[in-house]
XYZ file of C-alpha atoms in Angstrom:
472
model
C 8.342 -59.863 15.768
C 8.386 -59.470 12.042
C 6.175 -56.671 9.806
C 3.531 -58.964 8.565
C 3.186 -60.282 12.500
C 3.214 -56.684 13.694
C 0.869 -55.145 11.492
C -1.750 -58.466 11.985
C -1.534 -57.510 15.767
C -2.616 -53.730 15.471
C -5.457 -54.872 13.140
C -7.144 -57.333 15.002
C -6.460 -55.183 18.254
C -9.417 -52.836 18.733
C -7.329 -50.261 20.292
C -4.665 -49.730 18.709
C -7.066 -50.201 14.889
C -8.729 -47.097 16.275
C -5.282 -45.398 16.422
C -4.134 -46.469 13.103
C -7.336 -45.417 11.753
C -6.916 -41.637 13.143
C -3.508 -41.273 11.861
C -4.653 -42.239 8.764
C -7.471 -40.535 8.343
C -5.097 -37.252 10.148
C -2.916 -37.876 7.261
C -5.116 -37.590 4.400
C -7.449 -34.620 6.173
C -4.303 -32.396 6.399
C -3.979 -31.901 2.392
C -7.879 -31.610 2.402
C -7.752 -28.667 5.299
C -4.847 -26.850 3.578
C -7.035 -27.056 0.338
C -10.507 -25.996 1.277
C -9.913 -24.424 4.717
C -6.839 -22.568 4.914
C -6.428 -21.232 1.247
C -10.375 -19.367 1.928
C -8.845 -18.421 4.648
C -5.791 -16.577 3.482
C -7.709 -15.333 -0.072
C -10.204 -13.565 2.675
C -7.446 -11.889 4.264
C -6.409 -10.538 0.906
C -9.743 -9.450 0.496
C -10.000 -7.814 3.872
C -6.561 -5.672 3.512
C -7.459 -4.771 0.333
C -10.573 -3.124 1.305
C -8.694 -2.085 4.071
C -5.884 -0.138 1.774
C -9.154 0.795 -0.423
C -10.844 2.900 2.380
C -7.541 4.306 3.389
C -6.993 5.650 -0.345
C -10.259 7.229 -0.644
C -10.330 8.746 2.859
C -7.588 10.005 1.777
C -8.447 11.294 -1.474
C -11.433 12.756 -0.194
C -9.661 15.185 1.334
C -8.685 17.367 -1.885
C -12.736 16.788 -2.825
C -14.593 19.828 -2.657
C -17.742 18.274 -1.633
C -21.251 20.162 -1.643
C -24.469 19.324 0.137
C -25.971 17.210 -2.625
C -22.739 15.136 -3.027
C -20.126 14.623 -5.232
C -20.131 16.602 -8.318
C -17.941 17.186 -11.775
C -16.629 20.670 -10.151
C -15.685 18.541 -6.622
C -12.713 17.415 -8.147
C -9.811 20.248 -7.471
C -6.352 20.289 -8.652
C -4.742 18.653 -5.965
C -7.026 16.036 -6.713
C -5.415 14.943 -9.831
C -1.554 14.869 -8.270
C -2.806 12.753 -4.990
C -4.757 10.336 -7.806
C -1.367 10.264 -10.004
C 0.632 9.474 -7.162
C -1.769 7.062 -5.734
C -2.078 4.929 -9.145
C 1.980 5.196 -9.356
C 3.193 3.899 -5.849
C -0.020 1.965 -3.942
C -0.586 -0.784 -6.716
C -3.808 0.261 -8.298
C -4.475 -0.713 -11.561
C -7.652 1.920 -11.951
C -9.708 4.478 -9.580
C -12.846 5.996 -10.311
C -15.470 8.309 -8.335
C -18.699 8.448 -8.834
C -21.695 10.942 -7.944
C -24.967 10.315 -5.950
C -26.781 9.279 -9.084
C -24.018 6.939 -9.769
C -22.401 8.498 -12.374
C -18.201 8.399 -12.759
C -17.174 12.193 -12.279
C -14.075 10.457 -12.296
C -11.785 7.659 -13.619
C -7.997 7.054 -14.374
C -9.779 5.067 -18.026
C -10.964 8.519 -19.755
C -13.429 6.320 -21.577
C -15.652 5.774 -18.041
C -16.277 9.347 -17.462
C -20.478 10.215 -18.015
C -21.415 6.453 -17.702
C -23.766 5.419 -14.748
C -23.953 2.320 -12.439
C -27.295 0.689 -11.885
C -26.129 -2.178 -10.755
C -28.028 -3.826 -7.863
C -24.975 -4.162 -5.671
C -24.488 0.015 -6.375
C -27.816 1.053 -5.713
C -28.506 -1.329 -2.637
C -25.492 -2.186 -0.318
C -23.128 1.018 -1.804
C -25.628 3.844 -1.672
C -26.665 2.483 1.684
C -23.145 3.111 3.025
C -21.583 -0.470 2.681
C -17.918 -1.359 1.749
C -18.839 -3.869 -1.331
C -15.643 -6.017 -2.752
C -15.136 -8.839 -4.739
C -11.968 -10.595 -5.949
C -11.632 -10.780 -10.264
C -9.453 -13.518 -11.517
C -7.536 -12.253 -14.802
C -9.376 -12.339 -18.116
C -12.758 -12.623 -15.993
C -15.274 -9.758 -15.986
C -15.428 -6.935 -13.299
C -18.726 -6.109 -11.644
C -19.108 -3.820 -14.592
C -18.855 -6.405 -17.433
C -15.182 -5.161 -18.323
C -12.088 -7.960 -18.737
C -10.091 -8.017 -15.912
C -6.581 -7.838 -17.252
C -5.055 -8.883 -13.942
C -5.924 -10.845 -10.274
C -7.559 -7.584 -9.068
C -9.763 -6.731 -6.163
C -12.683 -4.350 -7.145
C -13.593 -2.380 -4.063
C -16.295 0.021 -3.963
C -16.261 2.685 -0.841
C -18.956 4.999 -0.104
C -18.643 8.428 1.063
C -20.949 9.532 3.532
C -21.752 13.146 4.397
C -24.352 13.582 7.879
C -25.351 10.254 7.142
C -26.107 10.660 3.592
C -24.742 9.259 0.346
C -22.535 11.622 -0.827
C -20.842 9.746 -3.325
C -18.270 6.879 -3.885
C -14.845 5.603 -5.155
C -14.256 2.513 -6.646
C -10.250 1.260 -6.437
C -9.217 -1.742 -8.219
C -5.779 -3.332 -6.348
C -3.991 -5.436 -8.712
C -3.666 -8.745 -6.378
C -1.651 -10.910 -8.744
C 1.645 -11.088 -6.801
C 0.160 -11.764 -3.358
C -2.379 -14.546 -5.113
C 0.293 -15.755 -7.004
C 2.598 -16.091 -3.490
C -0.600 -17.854 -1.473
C -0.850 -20.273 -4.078
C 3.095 -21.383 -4.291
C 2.738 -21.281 -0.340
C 0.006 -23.459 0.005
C 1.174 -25.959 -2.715
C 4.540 -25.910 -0.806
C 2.586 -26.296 2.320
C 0.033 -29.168 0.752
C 3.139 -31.190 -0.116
C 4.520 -30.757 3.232
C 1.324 -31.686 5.565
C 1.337 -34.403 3.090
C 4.608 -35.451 3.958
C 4.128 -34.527 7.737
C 0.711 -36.375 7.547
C 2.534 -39.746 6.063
C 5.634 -39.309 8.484
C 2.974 -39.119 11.308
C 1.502 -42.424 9.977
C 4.981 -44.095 9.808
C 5.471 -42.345 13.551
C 2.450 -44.375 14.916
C 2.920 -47.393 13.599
C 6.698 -47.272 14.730
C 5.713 -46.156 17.882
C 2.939 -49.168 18.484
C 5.980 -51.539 18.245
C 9.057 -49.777 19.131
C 8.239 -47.295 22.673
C 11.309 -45.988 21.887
C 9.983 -43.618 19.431
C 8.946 -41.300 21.868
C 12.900 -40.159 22.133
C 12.730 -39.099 18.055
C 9.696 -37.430 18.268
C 10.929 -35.666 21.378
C 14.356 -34.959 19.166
C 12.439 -33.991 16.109
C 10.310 -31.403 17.955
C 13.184 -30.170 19.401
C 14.891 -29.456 16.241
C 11.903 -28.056 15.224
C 12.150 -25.597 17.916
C 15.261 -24.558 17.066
C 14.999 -23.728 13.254
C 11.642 -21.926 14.679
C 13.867 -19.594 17.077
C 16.656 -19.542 14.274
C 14.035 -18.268 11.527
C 12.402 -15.854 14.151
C 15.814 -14.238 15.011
C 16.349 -13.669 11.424
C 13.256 -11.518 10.882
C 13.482 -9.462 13.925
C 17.675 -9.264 12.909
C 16.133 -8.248 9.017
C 13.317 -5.780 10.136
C 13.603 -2.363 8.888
C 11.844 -1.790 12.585
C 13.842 -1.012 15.933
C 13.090 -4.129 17.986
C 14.213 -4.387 21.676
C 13.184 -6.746 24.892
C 13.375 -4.909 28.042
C 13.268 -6.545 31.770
C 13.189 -4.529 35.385
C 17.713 -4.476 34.650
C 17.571 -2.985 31.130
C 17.327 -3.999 27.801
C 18.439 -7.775 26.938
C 17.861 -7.326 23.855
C 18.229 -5.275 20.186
C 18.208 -6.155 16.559
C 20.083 -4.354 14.566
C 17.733 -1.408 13.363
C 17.638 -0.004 16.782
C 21.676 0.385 17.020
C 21.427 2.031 13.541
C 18.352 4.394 15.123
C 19.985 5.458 17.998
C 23.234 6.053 16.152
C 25.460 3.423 17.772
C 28.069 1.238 16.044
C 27.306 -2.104 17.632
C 24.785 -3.818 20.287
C 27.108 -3.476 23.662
C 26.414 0.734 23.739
C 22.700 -0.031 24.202
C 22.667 -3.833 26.057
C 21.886 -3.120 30.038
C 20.528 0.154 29.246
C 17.131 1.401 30.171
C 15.219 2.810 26.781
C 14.372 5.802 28.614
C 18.056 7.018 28.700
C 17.530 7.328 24.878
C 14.476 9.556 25.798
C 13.683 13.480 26.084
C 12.842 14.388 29.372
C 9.242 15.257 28.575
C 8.698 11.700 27.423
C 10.300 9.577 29.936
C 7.313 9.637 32.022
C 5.086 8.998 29.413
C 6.863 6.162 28.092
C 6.807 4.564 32.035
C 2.566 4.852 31.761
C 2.929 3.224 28.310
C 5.150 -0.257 29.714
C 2.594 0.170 32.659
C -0.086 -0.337 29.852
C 1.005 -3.006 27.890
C 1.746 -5.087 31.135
C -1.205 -5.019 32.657
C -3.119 -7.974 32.589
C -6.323 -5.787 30.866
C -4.601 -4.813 28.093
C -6.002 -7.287 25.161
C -3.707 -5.376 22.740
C -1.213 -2.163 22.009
C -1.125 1.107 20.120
C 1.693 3.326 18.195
C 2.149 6.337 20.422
C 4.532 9.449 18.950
C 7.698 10.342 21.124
C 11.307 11.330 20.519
C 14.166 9.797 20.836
C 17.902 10.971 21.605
C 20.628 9.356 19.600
C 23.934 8.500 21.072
C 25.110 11.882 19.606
C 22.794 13.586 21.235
C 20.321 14.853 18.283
C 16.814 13.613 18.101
C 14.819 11.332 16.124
C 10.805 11.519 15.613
C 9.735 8.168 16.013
C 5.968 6.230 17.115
C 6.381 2.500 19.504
C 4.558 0.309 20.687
C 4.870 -1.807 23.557
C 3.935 -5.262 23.757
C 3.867 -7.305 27.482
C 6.585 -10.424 27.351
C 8.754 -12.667 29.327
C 12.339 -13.348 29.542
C 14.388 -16.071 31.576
C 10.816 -16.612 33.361
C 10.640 -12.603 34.445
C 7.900 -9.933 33.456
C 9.273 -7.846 30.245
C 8.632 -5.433 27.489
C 8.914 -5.950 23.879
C 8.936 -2.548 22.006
C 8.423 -1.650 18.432
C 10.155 1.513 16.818
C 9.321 3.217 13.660
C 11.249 5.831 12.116
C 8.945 8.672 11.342
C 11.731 10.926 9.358
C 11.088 9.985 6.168
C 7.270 10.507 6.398
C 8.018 13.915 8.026
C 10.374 14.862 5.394
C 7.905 13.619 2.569
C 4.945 15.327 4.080
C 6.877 18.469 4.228
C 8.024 18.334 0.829
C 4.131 17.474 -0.282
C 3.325 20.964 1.491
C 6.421 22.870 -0.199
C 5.061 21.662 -4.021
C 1.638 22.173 -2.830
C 2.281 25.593 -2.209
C 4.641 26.291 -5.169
C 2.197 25.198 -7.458
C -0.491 27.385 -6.256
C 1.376 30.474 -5.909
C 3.899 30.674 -8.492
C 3.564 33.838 -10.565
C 4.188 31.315 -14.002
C 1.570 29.330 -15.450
C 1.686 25.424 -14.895
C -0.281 22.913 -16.308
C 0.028 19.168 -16.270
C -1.203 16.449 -19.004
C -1.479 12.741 -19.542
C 0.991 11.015 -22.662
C -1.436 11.659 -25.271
C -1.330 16.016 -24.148
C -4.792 15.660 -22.203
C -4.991 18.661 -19.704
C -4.976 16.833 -16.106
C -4.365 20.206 -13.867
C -3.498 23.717 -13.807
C -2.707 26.326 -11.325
C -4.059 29.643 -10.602
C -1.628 31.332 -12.817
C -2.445 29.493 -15.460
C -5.830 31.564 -15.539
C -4.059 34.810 -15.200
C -1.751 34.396 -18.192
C -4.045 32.332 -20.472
C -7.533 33.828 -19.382
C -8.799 29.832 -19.454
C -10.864 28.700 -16.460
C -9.621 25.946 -14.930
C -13.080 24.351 -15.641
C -12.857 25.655 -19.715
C -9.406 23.718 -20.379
C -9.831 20.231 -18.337
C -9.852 17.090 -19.949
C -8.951 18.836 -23.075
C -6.123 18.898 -25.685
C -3.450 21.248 -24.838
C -3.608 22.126 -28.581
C -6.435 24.604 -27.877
C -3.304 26.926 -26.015
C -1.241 27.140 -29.138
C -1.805 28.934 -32.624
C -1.184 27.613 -36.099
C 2.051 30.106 -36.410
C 3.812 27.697 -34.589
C 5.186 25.552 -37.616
C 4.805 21.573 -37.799
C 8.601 20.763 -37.806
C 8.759 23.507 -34.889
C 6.313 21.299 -32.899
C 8.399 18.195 -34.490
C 11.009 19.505 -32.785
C 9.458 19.941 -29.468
C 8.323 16.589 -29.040
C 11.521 15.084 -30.157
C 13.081 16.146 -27.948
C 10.749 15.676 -25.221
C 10.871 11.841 -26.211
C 14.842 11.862 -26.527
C 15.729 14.241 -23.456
C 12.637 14.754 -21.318
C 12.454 18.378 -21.716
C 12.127 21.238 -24.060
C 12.856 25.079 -22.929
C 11.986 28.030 -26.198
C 9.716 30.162 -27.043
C 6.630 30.067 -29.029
C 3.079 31.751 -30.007
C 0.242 30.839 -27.926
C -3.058 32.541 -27.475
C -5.016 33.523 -24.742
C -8.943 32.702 -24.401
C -10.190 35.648 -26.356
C -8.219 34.659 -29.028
C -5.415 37.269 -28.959
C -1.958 35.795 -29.570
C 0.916 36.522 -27.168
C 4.777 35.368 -27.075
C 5.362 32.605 -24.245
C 8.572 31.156 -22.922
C 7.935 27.299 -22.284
C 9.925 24.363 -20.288
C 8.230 21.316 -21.052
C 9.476 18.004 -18.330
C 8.094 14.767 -18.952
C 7.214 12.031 -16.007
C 7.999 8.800 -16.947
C 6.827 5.353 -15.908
C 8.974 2.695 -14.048
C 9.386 0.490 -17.463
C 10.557 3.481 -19.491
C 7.210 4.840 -21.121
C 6.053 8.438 -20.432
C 2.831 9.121 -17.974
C 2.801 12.654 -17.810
C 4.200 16.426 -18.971
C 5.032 19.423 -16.980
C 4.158 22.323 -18.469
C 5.359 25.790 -17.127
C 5.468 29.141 -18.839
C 5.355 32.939 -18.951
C 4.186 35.710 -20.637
C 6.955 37.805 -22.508
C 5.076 39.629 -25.185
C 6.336 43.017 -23.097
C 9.605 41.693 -23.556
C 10.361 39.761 -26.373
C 9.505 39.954 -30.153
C 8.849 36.795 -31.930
C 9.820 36.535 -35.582
């Protein structure tokens, strides 16, 4: 039977019209679903993690607020304050943070220029004040929910602070978004040309099928290909993840990636392969571990957790880590598929956090931080002692107010030379204390730069050494 003679036959034969019909009208909705279904779909979930990473930043950085019955207030923000923010804008992606008071006013924003203005927006004074996460996505070059050009894809998330269930307050993070937005669009016109591909190949699929039966053995084939780039692509991300990965049965483990030989200290897969995880255990956790693979195969259990344990390398030392333990199957038999994170790193970060934290507010010599431009971001106790300024008196201001006209213009010429060209400056210079008396200081100015190059921040930290030294 030719084309032409095939073709008349499914037309004028009801059933098999119907099924041409649905393939065709499969093959154009699949663009059509990708377009208006699945790309709402994967902009919400950017939406929904940023508000996610939002509320995690200001819980967070609510932590170094000093926060008084009526609410947020000018003299909530302490020291520590300032570092978390600067870290916060430098490594989580935000393009600008601000916190505001009861009334609505910013106490607080990364754009100096904010400070002292007040929101009375409806969206503020409704859904934020009444303890509501509010967020909307800004397209570049678009305006904000304040009226200001968005300069990238950003989501503007406001989060409320609430203190015994009142308003005590609120931050408002802006994530820049343009990378992920930028990937969901090159995925989904990747995946529109696909379906529409897929859609069209189904088409040619049915109306092969309709004359040749045979075409159930390629489809069969093709799926099974399918299958196997699936399992091949799956094997490479659990090979690639930075996470310890194992599949565990009643005999052992069957299975590692990788990351879990490095963990555990081991130079290839065969030390760890027939093994029971709980060999790699402390004794205290063995049993604990047992109640947790109990857990996550019991039929109840709709999902898992991260639960802290440690873990003995080959070598015997230990590693802090946090698993979790998913119920699986292998070869047709109950098994356990368990996540490993390191937790090292974090330790060793958090402790170092503590160490500065603690430097900085007990060093015996002054330290002071500023912005590019010499703005006074933070100081430290001694800082007060040796200058007499408040902490309160010198914020926000030039750091000009600390030195004296003594100091000559090519001296200060000098200074920020070399700053620019070498990133520090160590001398001594006049300076005067709050009453106005002038004293001799020895200085080591560091400067903080940006990933591209430019300069964020300076270090300040000096002494007194009038008693000591003589300046001519």
């Amino acid at each position: 039977m030719g084309a032409f003679s095939t073709f008349n036959h499914i037309v004028k034969t009801r059933f098999l019209r119907n099924i041409l019909f649905l393939a065709l009208a499969v093959a154009v909705l699949f663009p059509v679903v990708d377009r208006f279904f699945v790309y709402p779909l994967f902009s919400s979930f950017v939406l929904e993690q940023s508000e996610i990473e939002a509320e995690r930043v200001a819980r967070y950085l609510s932590q170094e607020l000093k926060i008084e019955p009526g609410g947020l207030q000018k003299d909530s923000l302490q020291p520590m304050f300032y570092i978390e923010v600067a870290h916060a804008l430098n490594s989580l992606g935000l393009i600008k943070l601000k916190v505001f008071s009861p009334s609505g006013e910013v106490i607080y924003s990364s754009d100096y220029a904010d400070i002292g203005m007040i929101n009375t927006k409806p969206y503020f004074l409704q859904e934020v004040t009444s303890g509501q996460i509010y967020s909307v996505v800004v397209r570049k070059e678009r305006p904000t929910l304040e009226g200001q050009i968005a300069t990238a894809d950003v989501v503007e998330t406001y989060v409320p602070l609430q203190i015994g269930g009142q308003f005590a307050g609120a931050f408002e993070v802006y994530f820049d978004i343009t990378a992920p937005l930028q990937k969901i669009e090159r995925l989904l016109f990747i995946a529109s040309i696909l379906l529409v591909i897929v859609g069209f190949t189904l088409l040619a699929a049915v109306l092969w099928t309709l004359a040749r039966a045979s075409d159930a053995i390629v489809a069969r084939e093709r799926t099974e290909r399918a299958l196997s780039n699936s399992e091949k692509r799956y094997r490479s991300v659990v090979d690639a993840s930075p996470d310890a990965i194992l599949l565990q049965t009643d005999s052992g483990i069957v299975f590692v990636n990788p990351a879990l030989v490095s963990m555990l200290g081991g130079q290839q897969r065969a030390e760890i392969i027939n093994r029971n995880l709980t060999e790699f255990m402390v004794p205290e956790d063995q049993r604990f571990f047992t109640d947790i693979v109990a857990d996550a195969m019991s039929p109840e259990t709709s999902d898992s957790q991260f639960y802290e344990i440690n873990l003995r390398k080959i070598n015997g030392s230990r590693v802090n880590v946090k698993l979790a333990a998913f119920g699986s199957e292998y070869d047709g038999s109950p098994a356990v598929l368990v996540v490993i994170h390191d937790l090292t790193f974090r330790r060793e970060a958090e402790q170092y956090q503590r160490m500065a934290s603690i430097v900085f507010e007990t060093s015996a010599d002054a330290m002071m931080m500023t912005d590019a431009e010499g703005i006074i971001q933070t100081v430290n106790p001694a800082f007060t002692e040796i200058t007499g300024y408040k902490a309160e008196d010198v914020l926000f201001k030039d750091s000009d107010i600390l030195w004296i006209e003594h100091n000559s213009e090519d001296f200060l010429r000098n200074l920020h030379q070399s700053l620019q060209s070498q990133d520090s400056w160590r001398g001594e210079l006049w300076s005067k204390h709050s009453n106005g008396e002038r004293y001799a200081q020895r200085l080591t100015v560091s400067a903080i730069r940006e990933g591209n190059g430019s300069i964020a921040k300076f270090v300040s930290v000096f002494s007194d050494i009038t008693t000591s030294v003589r300046l001519t």
